[in-house]
Amino acid sequence: MASLTLKGIEKRFGKVIALSRVDLQVEDGEFCVLLGPSGCGKSTLLNVIAGLVPQDEGTVQLNGHSVDRLTPRERDMAMVFQSYALYPHMTVAKNLGFGLRMRGVPKTTIRKQVLDTARLLGIDDLLDRKPRELSGGQRQRVAMGRALVRRPEIFLLDEPLSNLDARLRANLRLELKQLHRQMGTTVVYVTHDQVEAMTLGDKVVVMRDGEVRQTGTPETIYSLPADTFVATFIGSPEINLYQGRLLHKGNRLTFQGKGFSIDLGDLRIDLTEGEVEAGIRPEDIRIRGTAERPLHATVEMISDVGSEKYIHAHLGNENMTIRAPKDASFRPGQIIDFNIDVNRVHIFQKGIRVGL
Ligand code: ATP
């Protein structure tokens, strides 16, 4: 087990800045997820940690000691890639034991560790099969087993579930979480899937254009997004985000949007007035609230996802999505009254969160 520290990591490929001033602390036993859209630098960062790509600036530390001069092998980190890269001619048992054999581990130890790992992953009945005789999910378990079998200091996973169908992904995600709980190994996991990041991570690192935009628990990232990018990237359906002005009337704040205004009451915020963006999550809109002055929206369309309904509506000149219970019944053209919990309104100025 190990802690990982990254300080001031920079990486350029020609003119492309793949990583810029990346600082990160991953605690011993923590499950840390690197999350961001395609091309944001997640894989490059994982490769820098593993020692497969040298950084231009900055340092990678394991348990407080620099590993910058160590080869990938010497770093004792195990990596699992999106492509399982199993040896097709070897059985599952041979695939699992390959890394240990290469390291000259005695045969009896290999046999024991392979069996222990296979049991942990529920593939002990597949040890004699070849990869072509396995399903996608089974192959992915073998790929993970191959990394797990040698009990690495740190486990690095690059989109390991992305080749699998949605159902299998969800199952393996749960298994991975349980596995982590049992083993307590430090994990750095790359994904562009926010649900995966939020369900797996103790810590989520949201990246964009080579920069870390926010690091925090899933709860923090969701309820206190640091900027409009994080706010819109996390959450489904997406947060409602409106351009407007903050106006101060007496001791009350109002957000004046395009064709509507929201009374923010005495919302604690450092700004008094000016151009801002207001973010409201679809679940923070309460239909037919009991407050004195409800807001009004016109229903345009309803998406029924079974467990709940998403109401797409017009608020002034803007669009709005509301999350409603599954038994809510509305029809297009209907005017609905709603209220917003002002403490859950996110205010951003020039894209950066202000206030609480
Ligand atoms: P994805 O989710 O699509 O895998 P990513 O977030 O992992 O994306 P990276 O693969 O780390 O992103 O790439 C970050 C940036 O660096 C991209 O602009 C990419 O084109 C560039 N890049 C990565 N590797 C190289 C390379 N070997 N040579 C040149 N450019 C590269």
XYZ file of C-alpha atoms and ligand atoms in Angstrom:
387
model
C 0.000 0.000 0.000
C 1.217 3.478 -0.730
C 0.419 7.138 -0.958
C 1.035 9.042 -4.160
C 1.974 12.707 -4.529
C 2.184 14.660 -7.760
C 3.685 18.119 -7.742
C 3.654 20.584 -10.626
C 3.427 17.958 -13.393
C 3.761 19.419 -16.907
C 3.746 17.486 -20.142
C 3.862 18.774 -23.705
C 3.703 16.817 -26.944
C 5.110 19.348 -29.433
C 2.698 22.259 -29.223
C 0.032 20.305 -27.342
C 0.007 20.961 -23.610
C -1.211 17.591 -22.343
C -0.713 18.381 -18.641
C -0.378 21.729 -16.958
C 0.618 22.322 -13.293
C -0.991 19.143 -12.017
C -0.830 18.702 -8.242
C -2.475 15.699 -6.630
C -2.381 13.816 -3.353
C -3.718 10.260 -3.268
C -3.785 8.804 0.232
C -2.808 5.294 1.182
C -5.690 2.965 0.295
C -7.679 5.663 -1.469
C -9.676 5.077 -4.668
C -8.915 8.128 -6.790
C -10.695 8.677 -10.111
C -9.368 10.916 -12.890
C -12.427 12.159 -14.759
C -12.723 14.343 -17.813
C -13.666 14.489 -21.490
C -11.631 12.879 -24.237
C -8.230 14.523 -24.679
C -8.109 16.218 -21.263
C -4.906 14.400 -20.289
C -6.156 11.588 -18.039
C -4.240 8.783 -19.739
C -1.119 10.909 -20.029
C -1.258 11.568 -16.289
C -1.672 7.853 -15.545
C 1.263 7.072 -17.837
C 3.387 9.686 -16.066
C 2.537 8.080 -12.709
C 3.448 4.645 -14.085
C 6.694 5.972 -15.558
C 5.688 5.076 -19.121
C 5.746 8.738 -20.210
C 8.373 11.074 -18.733
C 7.030 14.418 -17.513
C 8.698 17.678 -18.624
C 8.394 19.282 -15.191
C 7.355 18.278 -11.702
C 7.759 15.218 -9.569
C 5.983 11.939 -8.786
C 6.408 10.663 -5.240
C 5.532 7.327 -3.717
C 5.269 7.404 0.080
C 6.950 10.805 0.041
C 9.965 9.687 -2.054
C 10.552 10.676 -5.666
C 10.233 7.837 -8.180
C 11.144 10.032 -11.151
C 14.330 8.102 -11.798
C 12.748 4.676 -11.462
C 11.650 2.559 -14.430
C 7.985 1.479 -14.637
C 8.988 -1.950 -13.376
C 10.854 -0.538 -10.383
C 7.860 1.605 -9.389
C 5.868 -1.495 -8.481
C 2.603 -0.217 -9.883
C 0.263 -2.466 -11.830
C -1.618 -1.122 -14.802
C -4.779 -2.364 -16.512
C -5.674 -0.909 -19.893
C -8.907 -0.676 -21.816
C -7.681 -3.399 -24.173
C -7.208 -6.459 -22.013
C -4.055 -7.508 -23.849
C -4.207 -11.111 -22.652
C -1.852 -13.650 -24.199
C -4.163 -15.622 -26.533
C -2.166 -18.854 -26.478
C -1.948 -19.036 -22.670
C -4.580 -20.336 -20.278
C -6.132 -18.021 -17.708
C -3.831 -19.486 -15.046
C -0.747 -18.866 -17.212
C -1.947 -15.335 -18.042
C -2.424 -14.586 -14.358
C 0.953 -15.978 -13.370
C 2.936 -14.473 -16.246
C 4.145 -11.353 -14.434
C 5.208 -13.379 -11.406
C 7.086 -15.892 -13.592
C 8.930 -13.015 -15.262
C 9.965 -11.806 -11.838
C 11.334 -15.219 -10.918
C 8.812 -15.909 -8.161
C 8.928 -19.603 -7.058
C 6.360 -21.895 -8.708
C 4.518 -22.857 -5.521
C 4.086 -19.189 -4.566
C 2.811 -18.402 -8.079
C 0.301 -21.246 -7.896
C -1.018 -20.025 -4.549
C -1.235 -16.360 -5.566
C -2.912 -17.201 -8.876
C -5.516 -19.320 -7.087
C -6.118 -16.695 -4.359
C -6.567 -13.963 -6.968
C -8.799 -16.111 -9.172
C -11.012 -16.847 -6.155
C -11.158 -13.173 -5.252
C -12.375 -12.380 -8.762
C -14.679 -15.377 -9.072
C -12.789 -16.869 -12.023
C -11.248 -19.893 -10.309
C -13.383 -22.219 -12.448
C -11.924 -20.694 -15.627
C -8.231 -21.253 -14.935
C -7.761 -23.846 -17.709
C -9.514 -21.848 -20.424
C -7.897 -19.747 -23.133
C -8.961 -16.072 -23.577
C -11.000 -16.868 -26.714
C -13.180 -19.150 -24.585
C -14.126 -16.284 -22.256
C -16.788 -13.566 -22.363
C -15.783 -9.875 -22.374
C -16.483 -9.543 -18.662
C -14.488 -12.673 -17.838
C -11.551 -11.428 -19.909
C -11.635 -8.132 -18.085
C -11.559 -9.966 -14.750
C -8.514 -11.891 -15.929
C -6.841 -8.632 -16.976
C -7.498 -7.184 -13.530
C -6.375 -10.410 -11.910
C -3.095 -10.239 -13.778
C -2.464 -6.854 -12.220
C -3.749 -7.831 -8.767
C -1.871 -11.090 -8.499
C 1.420 -9.519 -7.604
C -0.016 -7.276 -4.889
C 1.297 -4.007 -6.306
C 1.826 -0.844 -4.259
C -0.570 1.020 -6.522
C -3.130 -0.134 -9.006
C -3.532 2.045 -12.143
C -6.590 1.450 -14.316
C -7.206 3.168 -17.650
C -10.898 2.905 -18.628
C -10.894 -0.823 -17.822
C -14.637 -1.281 -18.286
C -15.246 0.744 -21.419
C -15.334 -2.242 -23.807
C -18.184 -3.840 -21.898
C -21.921 -3.439 -22.279
C -23.804 -1.217 -19.818
C -25.112 -4.022 -17.608
C -21.791 -5.767 -17.272
C -20.095 -2.449 -16.583
C -22.478 -1.762 -13.708
C -21.878 -5.248 -12.245
C -18.107 -5.079 -12.579
C -18.115 -1.575 -11.094
C -19.737 -2.976 -7.957
C -17.297 -5.872 -7.864
C -14.386 -3.491 -8.228
C -15.650 -1.409 -5.347
C -16.001 -4.493 -3.143
C -12.591 -5.716 -4.205
C -11.060 -2.401 -3.271
C -12.758 -2.536 0.099
C -11.346 -6.002 0.740
C -7.822 -5.293 -0.464
C -7.445 -1.663 0.533
C -4.950 -1.040 -2.292
C -4.364 2.506 -3.506
C -6.083 2.921 -6.872
C -5.900 5.566 -9.591
C -8.677 4.990 -12.108
C -9.248 6.840 -15.379
C -12.698 7.302 -16.867
C -14.741 9.783 -18.873
C -17.941 8.380 -17.345
C -19.212 10.568 -14.511
C -21.426 7.842 -13.046
C -18.441 5.526 -12.850
C -16.373 8.257 -11.219
C -19.019 9.150 -8.670
C -19.823 5.567 -7.700
C -16.236 4.341 -7.464
C -14.191 7.259 -6.232
C -13.318 8.227 -2.680
C -11.763 11.172 -4.458
C -12.658 12.511 -7.890
C -10.263 14.661 -9.910
C -12.052 16.555 -12.671
C -9.729 17.486 -15.541
C -10.035 19.655 -18.608
C -7.425 20.695 -21.178
C -4.580 19.233 -19.128
C -5.565 21.018 -15.936
C -7.161 19.813 -12.737
C -10.355 21.832 -12.371
C -11.492 20.372 -9.061
C -10.507 17.628 -6.631
C -12.878 16.396 -3.951
C -15.256 13.736 -2.737
C -18.121 12.921 -5.122
C -20.405 14.801 -2.722
C -18.286 17.981 -2.835
C -17.831 17.888 -6.597
C -21.567 17.526 -7.060
C -22.896 19.961 -4.505
C -20.135 22.598 -4.613
C -18.792 22.587 -8.187
C -15.797 24.903 -8.463
C -16.680 26.198 -11.916
C -19.263 25.957 -14.671
C -17.325 23.197 -16.426
C -17.460 20.898 -13.374
C -21.091 21.891 -12.734
C -22.176 20.877 -16.239
C -19.902 17.842 -16.590
C -21.255 16.219 -13.410
C -24.933 15.460 -13.044
C -27.562 13.952 -15.303
C -29.746 15.503 -16.529
C -27.366 18.427 -16.820
C -27.555 21.417 -14.482
C -29.654 24.357 -15.764
C -27.248 27.239 -16.316
C -28.426 30.786 -16.968
C -26.666 34.022 -17.872
C -27.955 37.040 -16.002
C -27.366 39.807 -13.477
C -27.287 39.794 -9.745
C -29.297 42.704 -8.328
C -29.363 43.888 -4.762
C -32.672 45.260 -3.520
C -32.585 46.247 0.134
C -31.109 43.225 1.853
C -32.448 40.806 -0.758
C -30.626 39.459 -3.769
C -32.318 38.799 -7.080
C -31.027 36.930 -10.091
C -32.347 38.586 -13.229
C -32.269 36.132 -16.114
C -33.647 36.402 -19.650
C -37.369 36.862 -19.156
C -37.475 35.681 -15.535
C -36.091 36.556 -12.129
C -35.351 34.455 -9.070
C -35.538 35.885 -5.567
C -32.413 34.658 -3.811
C -33.449 36.143 -0.446
C -30.462 36.596 1.797
C -28.244 34.053 0.024
C -24.762 34.405 1.479
C -22.487 35.517 -1.287
C -19.487 37.815 -1.671
C -20.900 39.592 -4.690
C -23.451 42.339 -4.531
C -24.228 43.002 -8.184
C -22.996 42.206 -11.672
C -23.008 39.718 -14.545
C -23.168 36.153 -13.313
C -24.340 32.661 -14.213
C -26.842 30.853 -12.044
C -26.841 27.053 -11.932
C -29.859 25.088 -10.737
C -29.843 21.308 -10.678
C -33.009 19.675 -12.078
C -33.728 17.992 -8.715
C -33.542 21.276 -6.783
C -36.664 22.563 -8.506
C -39.792 21.833 -6.485
C -43.008 21.733 -8.420
C -45.981 23.319 -6.672
C -43.962 24.467 -3.709
C -45.708 26.228 -0.910
C -43.718 29.468 -0.984
C -45.639 32.697 -1.478
C -44.263 33.612 -4.853
C -43.829 30.619 -7.091
C -42.037 30.821 -10.421
C -43.774 29.712 -13.587
C -42.625 27.609 -16.491
C -44.337 26.221 -19.574
C -44.024 22.508 -20.186
C -42.625 21.657 -23.592
C -41.950 17.941 -23.430
C -41.756 15.085 -20.930
C -39.162 12.281 -20.900
C -40.239 9.245 -18.936
C -37.243 7.192 -17.789
C -39.339 4.806 -15.701
C -38.055 5.619 -12.224
C -38.800 9.338 -12.701
C -39.751 11.928 -15.286
C -37.741 14.781 -16.758
C -39.853 17.779 -17.625
C -38.415 20.013 -20.317
C -39.914 23.458 -19.951
C -39.472 27.137 -20.828
C -38.550 29.551 -18.070
C -38.760 33.063 -19.541
C -36.614 32.846 -22.688
C -34.578 29.918 -21.385
C -34.945 26.151 -21.313
C -35.266 24.333 -18.041
C -35.173 20.663 -17.071
C -36.997 19.570 -13.927
C -36.699 16.172 -12.303
C -40.135 15.003 -11.248
C -41.521 11.872 -9.551
C -42.602 9.011 -11.812
C -46.272 9.591 -11.086
C -46.161 13.307 -12.012
C -48.579 14.007 -14.821
C -48.082 17.023 -17.045
C -48.807 17.800 -20.644
C -47.093 20.024 -23.168
C -48.297 23.648 -22.979
C -49.257 23.391 -19.316
C -48.033 26.159 -16.966
C -46.405 24.807 -13.834
C -45.639 26.627 -10.591
C -42.407 25.810 -8.886
C -39.954 26.983 -6.248
C -36.228 26.724 -5.948
C -34.279 26.125 -2.771
C -32.116 29.273 -2.880
C -29.396 27.616 -0.841
C -28.917 25.236 -3.745
C -28.560 27.904 -6.407
C -24.966 27.943 -7.664
C -23.654 31.357 -8.642
C -20.620 31.663 -10.936
C -18.804 34.762 -12.120
C -16.653 34.441 -15.228
C -17.183 30.708 -14.894
C -15.845 30.465 -11.314
C -17.997 29.688 -8.294
C -18.693 32.566 -5.908
C -20.242 32.365 -2.486
C -20.759 29.151 -0.606
P -9.134 9.809 -23.942
O -10.243 9.726 -22.923
O -9.661 10.106 -25.334
O -8.198 8.638 -23.898
P -7.360 11.476 -22.365
O -8.043 12.425 -21.428
O -6.836 10.227 -21.767
O -8.291 11.147 -23.585
P -4.690 11.910 -23.321
O -4.636 10.630 -24.106
O -3.937 11.964 -22.067
O -6.207 12.313 -23.042
O -4.228 13.092 -24.285
C -4.074 14.437 -23.854
C -3.631 15.295 -25.028
O -2.294 14.935 -25.405
C -4.487 15.103 -26.270
O -4.580 16.359 -26.920
C -3.672 14.125 -27.098
O -3.946 14.280 -28.479
C -2.258 14.505 -26.746
N -1.324 13.348 -26.804
C -1.357 12.263 -26.003
N -0.343 11.415 -26.298
C 0.344 11.985 -27.326
C 1.507 11.613 -28.077
N 2.181 10.490 -27.815
N 1.914 12.458 -29.036
C 1.261 13.616 -29.291
N 0.169 14.027 -28.622
C -0.288 13.239 -27.650
